[in-house]
mmCIF file of C-alpha atoms in Angstrom:
data_model
loop_
_atom_site.group_PDB
_atom_site.id
_atom_site.type_symbol
_atom_site.label_atom_id
_atom_site.label_comp_id
_atom_site.label_asym_id
_atom_site.label_seq_id
_atom_site.Cartn_x
_atom_site.Cartn_y
_atom_site.Cartn_z
ATOM 1 C CA GLU L 191 -47.838 129.419 40.209
ATOM 2 C CA LEU L 192 -50.007 128.317 37.327
ATOM 3 C CA PRO L 193 -53.422 126.900 38.179
ATOM 4 C CA TYR L 194 -53.829 123.190 37.456
ATOM 5 C CA LYS L 195 -50.058 122.777 37.536
ATOM 6 C CA GLU L 196 -50.708 119.251 38.792
ATOM 7 C CA CYS L 197 -52.076 118.314 35.358
ATOM 8 C CA SER L 198 -49.682 117.020 32.728
ATOM 9 C CA ASN L 199 -51.725 117.898 29.611
ATOM 10 C CA PRO L 200 -54.627 120.096 28.451
ATOM 11 C CA ALA L 201 -57.069 117.170 28.456
ATOM 12 C CA GLN L 202 -56.588 116.686 32.209
ATOM 13 C CA ILE L 203 -57.186 120.391 32.800
ATOM 14 C CA TYR L 204 -60.321 120.302 30.637
ATOM 15 C CA LYS L 205 -61.648 117.292 32.560
ATOM 16 C CA LYS L 206 -61.043 118.944 35.942
ATOM 17 C CA VAL L 207 -62.620 122.252 34.882
ATOM 18 C CA THR L 208 -65.676 120.647 33.275
ATOM 19 C CA HIS L 209 -66.232 118.484 36.359
ATOM 20 C CA GLY L 210 -65.983 121.507 38.663
ATOM 21 C CA ARG L 211 -62.744 120.457 40.368
ATOM 22 C CA GLU L 212 -60.612 123.264 41.756
ATOM 23 C CA PRO L 213 -56.866 123.473 41.136
ATOM 24 C CA GLU L 214 -54.770 122.094 44.017
ATOM 25 C CA SER L 215 -53.027 125.446 44.417
ATOM 26 C CA LEU L 216 -56.299 127.192 45.317
ATOM 27 C CA ASN L 217 -56.258 125.858 48.886
ATOM 28 C CA ARG L 218 -52.763 127.254 49.404
ATOM 29 C CA LEU L 219 -53.812 130.862 48.764
ATOM 30 C CA ARG L 220 -53.277 132.828 51.954
ATOM 31 C CA ASN L 221 -55.831 135.525 51.096
ATOM 32 C CA PRO L 222 -59.403 134.264 51.671
ATOM 33 C CA ASP L 223 -60.863 137.010 49.427
ATOM 34 C CA ALA L 224 -58.651 135.902 46.537
ATOM 35 C CA ARG L 225 -59.623 132.267 47.093
ATOM 36 C CA GLU L 226 -63.345 133.120 47.152
ATOM 37 C CA PHE L 227 -63.012 135.324 44.052
ATOM 38 C CA ILE L 228 -61.308 132.566 42.066
ATOM 39 C CA ARG L 229 -63.946 130.044 43.165
ATOM 40 C CA LEU L 230 -66.645 132.411 41.898
ATOM 41 C CA CYS L 231 -64.819 132.770 38.564
ATOM 42 C CA LEU L 232 -64.576 128.997 38.208
ATOM 43 C CA GLY L 233 -68.299 128.634 38.843
ATOM 44 C CA ARG L 234 -70.240 125.962 40.643
ATOM 45 C CA SER L 235 -72.736 123.276 39.790
ATOM 46 C CA ASP L 236 -76.299 124.505 39.417
ATOM 47 C CA GLY L 237 -77.732 121.121 40.413
ATOM 48 C CA SER L 238 -78.957 120.196 36.929
ATOM 49 C CA GLY L 239 -75.582 119.243 35.462
ATOM 50 C CA GLY L 240 -74.613 122.758 34.390
ATOM 51 C CA PHE L 241 -72.471 125.451 35.918
ATOM 52 C CA THR L 242 -73.348 128.917 37.064
ATOM 53 C CA ARG L 243 -70.999 131.879 37.328
ATOM 54 C CA PRO L 244 -71.512 135.469 38.390
ATOM 55 C CA THR L 245 -71.651 138.106 35.680
ATOM 56 C CA ALA L 246 -68.629 140.290 34.996
ATOM 57 C CA ILE L 247 -70.395 143.213 36.702
ATOM 58 C CA GLU L 248 -71.017 141.084 39.806
ATOM 59 C CA LEU L 249 -67.362 140.004 39.860
ATOM 60 C CA LEU L 250 -66.174 143.605 39.516
ATOM 61 C CA SER L 251 -68.043 144.488 42.707
ATOM 62 C CA HIS L 252 -66.353 141.712 44.724
ATOM 63 C CA SER L 253 -64.360 142.818 47.799
ATOM 64 C CA PHE L 254 -61.176 141.268 46.385
ATOM 65 C CA LEU L 255 -61.148 143.891 43.614
ATOM 66 C CA ALA L 256 -62.043 146.809 45.877
ATOM 67 C CA LYS L 257 -59.431 149.551 46.239
ATOM 68 C CA LYS L 258 -57.496 149.170 49.492
ATOM 69 C CA LEU L 259 -54.685 151.018 51.220
ATOM 70 C CA ASP L 260 -52.317 148.061 50.836
ATOM 71 C CA ASP L 261 -52.936 147.399 47.136
ATOM 72 C CA ASP L 262 -49.224 146.939 46.585
ATOM 73 C CA SER L 263 -49.278 143.594 48.399
ATOM 74 C CA GLU L 264 -49.282 140.430 46.352
ATOM 75 C CA VAL L 265 -51.525 137.433 46.810
ATOM 76 C CA GLU L 266 -49.257 134.886 48.451
ATOM 77 C CA VAL L 267 -49.441 131.154 47.883
ATOM 78 C CA ASP L 268 -47.968 128.633 50.304
ATOM 79 C CA PRO L 269 -45.467 126.311 48.625
ATOM 80 C CA ARG L 270 -46.582 122.808 47.772
ATOM 81 C CA PHE L 271 -45.665 120.334 50.491
ATOM 82 C CA MET L 272 -43.092 118.644 48.264
ATOM 83 C CA GLU L 273 -41.500 122.015 47.434
ATOM 84 C CA ARG L 274 -41.002 123.154 51.022
ATOM 85 C CA PRO L 275 -37.393 123.355 52.150
ATOM 86 C CA ILE L 276 -35.997 120.406 54.038
ATOM 87 C CA PRO L 277 -34.488 121.584 57.332
ATOM 88 C CA GLU L 278 -30.751 121.253 57.711
ATOM 89 C CA MET L 279 -29.898 118.437 60.092
ATOM 90 C CA VAL L 280 -26.732 118.470 62.200
ATOM 91 C CA PRO L 281 -25.347 115.796 64.534
ATOM 92 C CA TYR L 282 -25.706 116.110 68.293
ATOM 93 C CA PRO L 283 -22.431 117.045 70.009
ATOM 94 C CA ASN L 284 -22.221 113.598 71.621
ATOM 95 C CA GLY L 285 -22.528 111.974 68.175
ATOM 96 C CA GLU L 286 -25.768 110.161 69.060
ATOM 97 C CA GLY L 287 -28.356 111.179 66.489
ATOM 98 C CA TRP L 288 -29.338 114.244 64.508
ATOM 99 C CA ARG L 289 -31.251 117.456 65.195
ATOM 100 C CA ASN L 290 -32.743 120.322 63.225
ATOM 101 C CA ALA L 291 -30.078 123.036 62.853
ATOM 102 C CA ASN L 292 -32.696 125.694 63.745
ATOM 103 C CA ASP L 293 -33.555 124.161 67.132
ATOM 104 C CA SER L 294 -32.685 126.318 70.097
ATOM 105 C CA PRO L 295 -29.762 125.361 72.382
ATOM 106 C CA ALA L 296 -32.218 124.885 75.264
ATOM 107 C CA ILE L 297 -33.995 122.129 73.356
ATOM 108 C CA GLU L 298 -30.647 120.603 72.418
ATOM 109 C CA ASN L 299 -29.481 120.615 76.050
ATOM 110 C CA GLU L 300 -32.699 118.992 77.242
ATOM 111 C CA LEU L 301 -32.502 116.292 74.587
ATOM 112 C CA ASN L 302 -28.843 115.597 75.367
ATOM 113 C CA THR L 303 -29.644 115.288 79.067
ATOM 114 C CA ARG L 304 -32.449 112.835 78.336
ATOM 115 C CA MET L 305 -30.249 110.807 75.982
ATOM 116 C CA ASN L 306 -27.358 110.630 78.443
ATOM 117 C CA HIS L 307 -29.523 110.065 81.550
ATOM 118 C CA PRO L 308 -32.654 108.135 80.584
ATOM 119 C CA PRO L 309 -35.203 107.710 83.375
ATOM 120 C CA SER L 310 -35.077 104.441 85.268
ATOM 121 C CA PRO L 311 -37.996 102.074 84.632
ATOM 122 C CA THR L 312 -39.454 102.752 88.089
ATOM 123 C CA SER L 313 -38.801 106.478 88.328
ATOM 124 C CA ASN L 314 -42.313 107.510 87.299
ATOM 125 C CA THR L 315 -44.256 104.501 88.499
ATOM 126 C CA GLU L 316 -45.348 103.241 91.885
ATOM 127 C CA ILE L 317 -45.123 99.603 92.756
ATOM 128 C CA PHE L 318 -48.055 98.181 94.714
ATOM 129 C CA TYR L 319 -47.814 94.861 96.612
#
């Protein structure tokens, strides 16, 4: 995914970068080292209105770039909320409502029992006179 994908033109990207705002996709990175490394590359406010960034040599020594046994793995990004798959919904066997197609039969049986035999209003309450 491209960083600052949420922006619709270069001016919006420029404004976000110059104001120190991170891209929305940064928080969806699953690897904390990758997230920290990118934050370092973007820089941070130095308190006087400017930005400070590590040098290239400092970045090259970051743990994210260190050689590891599993270097073949990719940095994974969670999908944006709006891009996540919508679960398939199927009707209950009795025709009363819908359920997630991935729900287990045990859950389905419990829900059907509750729908067909709702508790009486006094089943879980005590009446005091």
